[in-house]
Amino acid sequence: MKEIDFTRIAKIVNELEESYSDRVGVNLTGEEMIPRRDEIIAVTEKLLEIIFPGYQRSFEGAGTAALLIDIQSELSNQICRAMRRREKSTCKCASCSASCSDNGDCGHAVYKLLEQLPEIREITKLDVAAAFAGDPAAANYDEIILSYPGLKAITIQRMAHVLYLEKVPLIPRMMTEYAHTQTGIDIHPGAAIGKGVFIDHGTGVVVGETARIGDNVRIYQGVTLGAVHFPKDACGMLIKGNRRHPTIGNNVTIYSGASVLGDITIGDNSVIGGNVWLTESLPEGTKVTATPPENRRKQMQ
Amino acid sequence: MKEIDFTRIAKIVNELEESYSDRVGVNLTGEEMIPRRDEIIAVTEKLLEIIFPGYQRSFEGAGTAALLIDIQSELSNQICRAMRRREKSTCKCASCSASCSDNGDCGHAVYKLLEQLPEIREITKLDVAAAFAGDPAAANYDEIILSYPGLKAITIQRMAHVLYLEKVPLIPRMMTEYAHTQTGIDIHPGAAIGKGVFIDHGTGVVVGETARIGDNVRIYQGVTLGAVHFPKDACGMLIKGNRRHPTIGNNVTIYSGASVLGDITIGDNSVIGGNVWLTESLPEGTKVTATPPENRRKQMQ
Amino acid sequence: MKEIDFTRIAKIVNELEESYSDRVGVNLTGEEMIPRRDEIIAVTEKLLEIIFPGYQRSFEGAGTAALLIDIQSELSNQICRAMRRREKSTCKCASCSASCSDNGDCGHAVYKLLEQLPEIREITKLDVAAAFAGDPAAANYDEIILSYPGLKAITIQRMAHVLYLEKVPLIPRMMTEYAHTQTGIDIHPGAAIGKGVFIDHGTGVVVGETARIGDNVRIYQGVTLGAVHFPKDACGMLIKGNRRHPTIGNNVTIYSGASVLGDITIGDNSVIGGNVWLTESLPEGTKVTATPPENRRKQMQ
Amino acid sequence: MKEIDFTRIAKIVNELEESYSDRVGVNLTGEEMIPRRDEIIAVTEKLLEIIFPGYQRSFEGAGTAALLIDIQSELSNQICRAMRRREKSTCKCASCSASCSDNGDCGHAVYKLLEQLPEIREITKLDVAAAFAGDPAAANYDEIILSYPGLKAITIQRMAHVLYLEKVPLIPRMMTEYAHTQTGIDIHPGAAIGKGVFIDHGTGVVVGETARIGDNVRIYQGVTLGAVHFPKDACGMLIKGNRRHPTIGNNVTIYSGASVLGDITIGDNSVIGGNVWLTESLPEGTKVTATPPENRRKQMQ
Amino acid sequence: MKEIDFTRIAKIVNELEESYSDRVGVNLTGEEMIPRRDEIIAVTEKLLEIIFPGYQRSFEGAGTAALLIDIQSELSNQICRAMRRREKSTCKCASCSASCSDNGDCGHAVYKLLEQLPEIREITKLDVAAAFAGDPAAANYDEIILSYPGLKAITIQRMAHVLYLEKVPLIPRMMTEYAHTQTGIDIHPGAAIGKGVFIDHGTGVVVGETARIGDNVRIYQGVTLGAVHFPKDACGMLIKGNRRHPTIGNNVTIYSGASVLGDITIGDNSVIGGNVWLTESLPEGTKVTATPPENRRKQMQ
Amino acid sequence: MKEIDFTRIAKIVNELEESYSDRVGVNLTGEEMIPRRDEIIAVTEKLLEIIFPGYQRSFEGAGTAALLIDIQSELSNQICRAMRRREKSTCKCASCSASCSDNGDCGHAVYKLLEQLPEIREITKLDVAAAFAGDPAAANYDEIILSYPGLKAITIQRMAHVLYLEKVPLIPRMMTEYAHTQTGIDIHPGAAIGKGVFIDHGTGVVVGETARIGDNVRIYQGVTLGAVHFPKDACGMLIKGNRRHPTIGNNVTIYSGASVLGDITIGDNSVIGGNVWLTESLPEGTKVTATPPENRRKQMQ
């Protein structure tokens, strides 16, 4: 039979199954469950609908409650999966394999998040205003809400950050990675971000796990708020979770391509120029520009 | 009842509704309508189908007319929403709340766009040829059309630019932001782009609202054609709409990571090297390279 | 009739059709078929499901065989289209216009790919381990598999590379461009990538067609492994396919924003600092850092 | 241009639009809105999910509240459309054109329905038990819930009947017509149906608007509970809404193909044989069988 | 390998392929194409949208032209498939394998249909009025358009009939069978149906290919307008296409379950009672009722 | 808060949950799983694709194997659910809660079905031929396969019957009920059906669980092959599973509306006229017609 070569296929299946059975951690072939990426994305979009009502589809009054309960139900299911995956036997959601009818513990973090949504909305209004004040191309608030990637990335991160603080596994990062995919802006859910923050264009921006960003900060494309060293423990394993990223003060502007690295502090009202490479703290009100490389010009024939 | 805590949910709904009622502009909770992102994306993909027939799905002869009329109908509905949102009472589409049966004014810009499609196609052919001529990895035209992000970003921008010139609100930027999401290339719909332009790889490219790009220009990833200062008016508000981005001549190449900033002019046939930081005009035929930072090497133990 | 202006539409259709008929290669208006982007994406996601079973949806035992046969069937159809498009009359798939019942030749490359999946999985396990060992923010393997863009981009490229070596037209690049769209990481399917490779954050990374990357290499966002010159033949046409990208040794780390350009060799165990611009080979064990541009600071008023 | 004949199309569009403009009531070309069939079906399926939890998809605890609020929101929107269509200016939902934020009046009937769901569930349990007791082919309750059309048709009608009593326009009939499409059983939403009712096979069953069916009634395929005359008023118009269908007592069985017509009463515990044609009332405990037509047999050559 | 038994599967595939290769006509394994059921359904729903604008989704002015062109394009493709299947080499659509760019011949029937839509709409208005006048349960026109199966079945048949008269193969019957599936009403596309016709409830109604129905006819559920004998030719094959079904005059009412069989004529203004079995013509103004079978009653203990 | 009345909703949720907790069998609120209707429908459509290749979508050679393995995988998962639901602790599929990796027992019935598909196809060819020979309106085989409901209903029943004989719970009936929904033809999966059987029009046809139909039988709409009494056991419970439906010999024709009831035998070559009511066996070659009720005619004024 020429159409499909069952012998070849069977051999590949056998080899794959052997590969699946060693359980080094890149397969989930038994009954374990893991948060589903498509569900996380769906919930994230619903959360954005709460924050920006009417911008994705026409607003319906009673819809807010329905959306919240929907989010509560779906997100706690996913958290349940994430927690159960981490803790297996110790999960308090006894029945969360198929359905999660008592999602007490799993639901806790969701309520925390839902309860912060009104405050996040207030902060987000400041973000929108900051974008309008900071970009001559921004015609009005609508345009910012509908098409500015920085606003989307920050808003998603603000919500993921609440879950991060509640020590929800896996899901906060899945949320910010969704934002990364959509915007090219990669903000770790651990970062603490102030009010009225504006990231313009944003592609290539990286903000590390322990970074802190003050109020009214403006950041351009390609900026990294990263780490310099990764200390290891006695066994040569990376020490995880320690502070290793910068703290940015209020009213700071960081132009495109700048790298601000390590556990340093940038004082309030500072300005960091394009392509600056900075590994030391700056006092308040400092303006730093990179000496541009001397451009060599020649006239072409 | 442990499953859902209605008291908590009700409290959150109340707070959100309070937040929704202040109308600072990040909510659309009444009857206003706004262009829908999913519709704009759908129309944009249909426009690409007109430009590259047969590349998304098999070409059907009569399909061109059907596609055009479809676009005419859907896009003018969305424009109607955008115009109504901006002007509210002054919109000429009397009945555009639910249906836009007399979309005269709204439809005008769509016809402008449709009528330029044949010309955009001719220019796009030059873009494809430029990509083929400029990239040794490009095996043939098909590959460029099917998988080069620069071509997609530029083509979408060319169409959004027509609507921008017609002063359609919101939608041109939604179109280019869709391209940005897909490609990492952020070209403002206001930019004027010549023929035979090729953006390779493209991630991180930013082209500002008042930038002008000549014919046969080649641009690599991470290039910014940006602004330097944002002048403010007497009240401290940004002045919007003034010229603040560079003009790039014909046959210019700009290598990766270069920043070309401000209302300057790069003469024809110039070459701007990787990572160059440029805030001054260049005469025709200039080649500029950044003095590379002296690399400090040491042999590791 | 004010609603739709048939005269205008008819005129545009005529012009478009004229534009379609010149056949310079940006239209497929006859019977030709071309690989479909949505199918390529679907197959790519199924291949990822084979590599990371259970991470997209719950794993089902018998599903592996079904998935493989599905991939075999769909991917060989698409390859058939790609080959037929390239070779037209010389395609061995006699009947591949509507159905590809004898996809002998087209199916060959698919079997090659399927047969390498177990080995790719073993390499991928090393990639996951490398990410865990290299990123303090990585909490566990699950997080890496679910949300690290570098892993996704590299894994897709590994599979596209098998098809590239089999000289399958169009499709390998469509696969890596899908990864580019999702991750901002643009690795040409021609690149040869070793084991245990980790790309962190990744936005803006570009890896050229003839690049070679050793084992245990770590790469950060914005790194380019690119070309310097594109030699042309006597007729002024680019010479395609020649070696023009770097070879990176084992255990090399390349920090963010570095550009490594040309057919050079970076010795094993080297470290290339952030923003380094490198166009010459490095011996084994070299550490290179860019002299940072002297930052000029001033205290703002 | 041979592909599409714009002249012909334009002529047809003109004629259609003329036909649309006379407003005799088979077009909705202005801003009016009408309940949407797809929404009504979706809500109906969600209501069934409340009644038979876990039979359509896996049951999730918190899901009940989310489903109820969803139904409340969507169904009151549709009712709002239906009421507004009927009453136009008198609708109390001031803002229900685009969104129905104050759906007080429209929401009232939905609450009525939701509040009866627990009771409908109790009645439905009796229906299931009646099917099990009445059909030797029924293996267990699951089979009845998953695959008995009579149960589906009756349960949908019970819910539509609540809305009918609340004088909701259009929607009750759309719900029962959905059941008709799915099952071939056409029960008017006005009919009053007792507990423990079982319709077997069901195709062709018709139950009229003013019919009343007692408890524990069993009905087979092709049974009509219909009207005989339709009295007209002085102007020759049908008098609408008067009683014209039978009242069936408790514990009655009606075999396939029987027609029970007019405002008659069938006493408790009666049995109506197959194909019986009945236009007169029956006292309690009557068994009626049609004299079968004398079958004429002949032996064929 | 226990998961999938490739030997068994391979054996079944072999047997199926053998079964596929005999070409007795229940397989299409080569390149032939056949009209696609899902496309026919989609086109049918679009045609209904033209007839009842605004009842399925909100009406958009320019949408009529777009819908018509859409229908023209899709339906002529399907007709092209149907004709090509029938005639193979003789089809005038030279290139209709993959795309049907010159669908002259195939498109002809579509134009015929489109051009009759305005007239069909006028007739349909009479059908709606007839339903309102004939059913005391009909509250208003909206209810009839939204939820009366008879109207849907007749309207689809009217459109299929135009294609039937144009001798389009396969598709007319696929359209009426779609109506049959939705409504339980099976009207052959060959039947000729007058104006103001109303089928109430409708389940089980059968109307044969050569039946003719006059104006203002009312028909109830379970009515058959069928044939009695099927004459065969000399070879014992059925003679196809001859007249064999009844002609129903104007203003006739046929009550539920009646069978009217053979090439007979029912005069104007006649009434045929429930369950009547009729194989002979009736003069104008005849009322026929079946002697009801004597019902045998007994009092049950 | 007027928008949603949480107190009312909470009360309804409480009542529903109370109703859910009594477990009389119309709720599945714990971890139990049940076959999913949408999956059963999807598998049924795939099985039809195996039987009629190319009629739903274009046939792809390698597709047969992929389809079979797909069906094997999905259907055995559903059977696993059905068996586990029935037997709970005794199910041999130890791990079938989330995934059914060892679906030995569950998969057994699927293989039985798959292995009979070639034979079912051969029988189906005879069914198609019988329809062509028996209906003057049937233009060709294609029309029958694409649009004859009887063929669809019988073919689905033939496949469900194989699972029924393997004692698969729930699923066979779900398959035939899907056919019932689509066609109005309700054939119990237990019925044994011969070759070359043709059901014309079909709406309202009912064939009981223990019915047997010979070869070359023709059946019209509204025919019932049903039961007369349902004997009960000593406890008053229906005795399930006993023979209670007719056996129809070869070459029998049963015209529309006939009822053939009880465990009787209709001899070969018999003809049963329209509306005949038959509760006794018939010898071979008998023709039975109902004495038509004397039609009373009167001339209307």
mmCIF file of N, CA and C in Angstrom, chain A residues 102-159:
data_model
loop_
_atom_site.group_PDB
_atom_site.id
_atom_site.type_symbol
_atom_site.label_atom_id
_atom_site.label_comp_id
_atom_site.label_asym_id
_atom_site.label_seq_id
_atom_site.Cartn_x
_atom_site.Cartn_y
_atom_site.Cartn_z
ATOM 1 N N ASP A 102 -15.266 22.651 44.420
ATOM 2 C CA ASP A 102 -14.903 23.443 45.585
ATOM 3 C C ASP A 102 -13.569 24.111 45.321
ATOM 4 N N ASN A 103 -13.597 25.202 44.615
ATOM 5 C CA ASN A 103 -12.333 25.812 44.261
ATOM 6 C C ASN A 103 -11.959 26.906 45.241
ATOM 7 N N GLY A 104 -12.225 26.643 46.510
ATOM 8 C CA GLY A 104 -11.910 27.620 47.544
ATOM 9 C C GLY A 104 -10.524 28.207 47.364
ATOM 10 N N ASP A 105 -9.555 27.359 47.483
ATOM 11 C CA ASP A 105 -8.188 27.845 47.479
ATOM 12 C C ASP A 105 -7.829 28.433 46.119
ATOM 13 N N CYS A 106 -8.251 27.743 45.085
ATOM 14 C CA CYS A 106 -7.930 28.200 43.742
ATOM 15 C C CYS A 106 -8.648 29.523 43.462
ATOM 16 N N GLY A 107 -9.860 29.639 43.978
ATOM 17 C CA GLY A 107 -10.640 30.836 43.706
ATOM 18 C C GLY A 107 -10.148 32.060 44.472
ATOM 19 N N HIS A 108 -9.426 31.839 45.553
ATOM 20 C CA HIS A 108 -8.979 32.949 46.386
ATOM 21 C C HIS A 108 -8.220 34.016 45.582
ATOM 22 N N ALA A 109 -7.247 33.555 44.789
ATOM 23 C CA ALA A 109 -6.437 34.507 44.031
ATOM 24 C C ALA A 109 -7.275 35.257 43.008
ATOM 25 N N VAL A 110 -8.286 34.570 42.485
ATOM 26 C CA VAL A 110 -9.124 35.237 41.487
ATOM 27 C C VAL A 110 -9.899 36.381 42.136
ATOM 28 N N TYR A 111 -10.436 36.134 43.324
ATOM 29 C CA TYR A 111 -11.141 37.224 43.999
ATOM 30 C C TYR A 111 -10.203 38.398 44.260
ATOM 31 N N LYS A 112 -8.989 38.080 44.692
ATOM 32 C CA LYS A 112 -8.000 39.146 44.884
ATOM 33 C C LYS A 112 -7.860 39.990 43.618
ATOM 34 N N LEU A 113 -7.739 39.290 42.507
ATOM 35 C CA LEU A 113 -7.586 40.004 41.247
ATOM 36 C C LEU A 113 -8.838 40.806 40.924
ATOM 37 N N LEU A 114 -9.991 40.173 41.033
ATOM 38 C CA LEU A 114 -11.225 40.876 40.673
ATOM 39 C C LEU A 114 -11.406 42.121 41.545
ATOM 40 N N GLU A 115 -11.072 41.976 42.818
ATOM 41 C CA GLU A 115 -11.255 43.112 43.719
ATOM 42 C C GLU A 115 -10.295 44.268 43.418
ATOM 43 N N GLN A 116 -9.221 43.966 42.753
ATOM 44 C CA GLN A 116 -8.314 45.063 42.402
ATOM 45 C C GLN A 116 -8.635 45.682 41.055
ATOM 46 N N LEU A 117 -9.566 45.098 40.327
ATOM 47 C CA LEU A 117 -9.844 45.634 38.990
ATOM 48 C C LEU A 117 -10.274 47.100 39.019
ATOM 49 N N PRO A 118 -11.148 47.509 39.959
ATOM 50 C CA PRO A 118 -11.505 48.933 39.947
ATOM 51 C C PRO A 118 -10.278 49.827 40.134
ATOM 52 N N GLU A 119 -9.366 49.419 41.018
ATOM 53 C CA GLU A 119 -8.169 50.235 41.228
ATOM 54 C C GLU A 119 -7.266 50.203 39.997
ATOM 55 N N ILE A 120 -7.133 49.028 39.411
ATOM 56 C CA ILE A 120 -6.318 48.932 38.197
ATOM 57 C C ILE A 120 -6.902 49.852 37.122
ATOM 58 N N ARG A 121 -8.215 49.878 37.054
ATOM 59 C CA ARG A 121 -8.854 50.788 36.085
ATOM 60 C C ARG A 121 -8.470 52.234 36.346
ATOM 61 N N GLU A 122 -8.449 52.636 37.612
ATOM 62 C CA GLU A 122 -8.074 54.022 37.909
ATOM 63 C C GLU A 122 -6.642 54.306 37.477
ATOM 64 N N ILE A 123 -5.769 53.345 37.739
ATOM 65 C CA ILE A 123 -4.367 53.523 37.331
ATOM 66 C C ILE A 123 -4.275 53.560 35.813
ATOM 67 N N THR A 124 -5.052 52.732 35.184
ATOM 68 C CA THR A 124 -5.014 52.659 33.730
ATOM 69 C C THR A 124 -5.454 53.977 33.099
ATOM 70 N N LYS A 125 -6.404 54.632 33.725
ATOM 71 C CA LYS A 125 -6.792 55.951 33.209
ATOM 72 C C LYS A 125 -5.586 56.882 33.181
ATOM 73 N N LEU A 126 -4.750 56.783 34.213
ATOM 74 C CA LEU A 126 -3.549 57.613 34.240
ATOM 75 C C LEU A 126 -2.565 57.196 33.149
ATOM 76 N N ASP A 127 -2.484 55.909 32.902
ATOM 77 C CA ASP A 127 -1.624 55.438 31.803
ATOM 78 C C ASP A 127 -2.086 56.026 30.472
ATOM 79 N N VAL A 128 -3.399 56.009 30.257
ATOM 80 C CA VAL A 128 -3.926 56.545 28.997
ATOM 81 C C VAL A 128 -3.604 58.034 28.891
ATOM 82 N N ALA A 129 -3.816 58.739 29.988
ATOM 83 C CA ALA A 129 -3.515 60.175 29.976
ATOM 84 C C ALA A 129 -2.034 60.431 29.723
ATOM 85 N N ALA A 130 -1.193 59.571 30.300
ATOM 86 C CA ALA A 130 0.250 59.727 30.097
ATOM 87 C C ALA A 130 0.623 59.515 28.637
ATOM 88 N N ALA A 131 0.005 58.552 28.005
ATOM 89 C CA ALA A 131 0.282 58.305 26.587
ATOM 90 C C ALA A 131 -0.145 59.503 25.746
ATOM 91 N N PHE A 132 -1.311 60.036 26.082
ATOM 92 C CA PHE A 132 -1.801 61.187 25.322
ATOM 93 C C PHE A 132 -0.867 62.382 25.500
ATOM 94 N N ALA A 133 -0.420 62.588 26.739
ATOM 95 C CA ALA A 133 0.464 63.724 27.010
ATOM 96 C C ALA A 133 1.847 63.512 26.419
ATOM 97 N N GLY A 134 2.223 62.251 26.172
ATOM 98 C CA GLY A 134 3.603 61.999 25.785
ATOM 99 C C GLY A 134 3.825 61.729 24.317
ATOM 100 N N ASP A 135 2.778 61.594 23.546
ATOM 101 C CA ASP A 135 2.978 61.239 22.142
ATOM 102 C C ASP A 135 2.234 62.201 21.233
ATOM 103 N N PRO A 136 2.977 62.993 20.456
ATOM 104 C CA PRO A 136 2.304 63.945 19.560
ATOM 105 C C PRO A 136 1.429 63.244 18.521
ATOM 106 N N ALA A 137 1.697 61.979 18.277
ATOM 107 C CA ALA A 137 0.898 61.284 17.265
ATOM 108 C C ALA A 137 -0.432 60.777 17.811
ATOM 109 N N ALA A 138 -0.601 60.829 19.121
ATOM 110 C CA ALA A 138 -1.843 60.300 19.701
ATOM 111 C C ALA A 138 -2.966 61.305 19.535
ATOM 112 N N ALA A 139 -3.959 60.960 18.717
ATOM 113 C CA ALA A 139 -5.004 61.926 18.404
ATOM 114 C C ALA A 139 -6.005 62.065 19.543
ATOM 115 N N ASN A 140 -6.255 61.009 20.258
ATOM 116 C CA ASN A 140 -7.245 61.042 21.334
ATOM 117 C C ASN A 140 -7.150 59.758 22.155
ATOM 118 N N TYR A 141 -7.900 59.701 23.223
ATOM 119 C CA TYR A 141 -7.845 58.529 24.105
ATOM 120 C C TYR A 141 -8.257 57.248 23.395
ATOM 121 N N ASP A 142 -9.283 57.345 22.564
ATOM 122 C CA ASP A 142 -9.753 56.143 21.862
ATOM 123 C C ASP A 142 -8.621 55.458 21.108
ATOM 124 N N GLU A 143 -7.851 56.280 20.397
ATOM 125 C CA GLU A 143 -6.776 55.702 19.592
ATOM 126 C C GLU A 143 -5.794 54.942 20.467
ATOM 127 N N ILE A 144 -5.521 55.501 21.643
ATOM 128 C CA ILE A 144 -4.578 54.862 22.560
ATOM 129 C C ILE A 144 -5.136 53.524 23.042
ATOM 130 N N ILE A 145 -6.393 53.538 23.405
ATOM 131 C CA ILE A 145 -6.989 52.306 23.929
ATOM 132 C C ILE A 145 -7.103 51.248 22.837
ATOM 133 N N LEU A 146 -7.414 51.698 21.641
ATOM 134 C CA LEU A 146 -7.626 50.727 20.564
ATOM 135 C C LEU A 146 -6.336 50.217 19.940
ATOM 136 N N SER A 147 -5.259 51.028 20.002
ATOM 137 C CA SER A 147 -4.123 50.600 19.176
ATOM 138 C C SER A 147 -2.740 50.848 19.757
ATOM 139 N N TYR A 148 -2.623 51.103 21.056
ATOM 140 C CA TYR A 148 -1.268 51.294 21.584
ATOM 141 C C TYR A 148 -0.814 50.025 22.298
ATOM 142 N N PRO A 149 0.213 49.400 21.774
ATOM 143 C CA PRO A 149 0.620 48.120 22.352
ATOM 144 C C PRO A 149 1.122 48.252 23.791
ATOM 145 N N GLY A 150 1.762 49.380 24.107
ATOM 146 C CA GLY A 150 2.283 49.557 25.451
ATOM 147 C C GLY A 150 1.177 49.481 26.493
ATOM 148 N N LEU A 151 0.058 50.095 26.182
ATOM 149 C CA LEU A 151 -1.053 50.084 27.130
ATOM 150 C C LEU A 151 -1.549 48.661 27.356
ATOM 151 N N LYS A 152 -1.626 47.906 26.277
ATOM 152 C CA LYS A 152 -2.100 46.521 26.405
ATOM 153 C C LYS A 152 -1.121 45.702 27.249
ATOM 154 N N ALA A 153 0.157 45.850 26.962
ATOM 155 C CA ALA A 153 1.152 45.048 27.675
ATOM 156 C C ALA A 153 1.169 45.394 29.159
ATOM 157 N N ILE A 154 1.115 46.682 29.478
ATOM 158 C CA ILE A 154 1.162 47.090 30.884
ATOM 159 C C ILE A 154 -0.100 46.642 31.614
ATOM 160 N N THR A 155 -1.231 46.808 30.969
ATOM 161 C CA THR A 155 -2.483 46.449 31.652
ATOM 162 C C THR A 155 -2.537 44.958 31.944
ATOM 163 N N ILE A 156 -2.121 44.165 30.984
ATOM 164 C CA ILE A 156 -2.092 42.717 31.242
ATOM 165 C C ILE A 156 -1.112 42.405 32.371
ATOM 166 N N GLN A 157 0.035 43.079 32.338
ATOM 167 C CA GLN A 157 1.016 42.804 33.395
ATOM 168 C C GLN A 157 0.475 43.206 34.761
ATOM 169 N N ARG A 158 -0.235 44.300 34.835
ATOM 170 C CA ARG A 158 -0.787 44.719 36.128
ATOM 171 C C ARG A 158 -1.693 43.627 36.711
ATOM 172 N N MET A 159 -2.443 42.990 35.850
ATOM 173 C CA MET A 159 -3.351 41.959 36.336
ATOM 174 C C MET A 159 -2.581 40.678 36.669
#
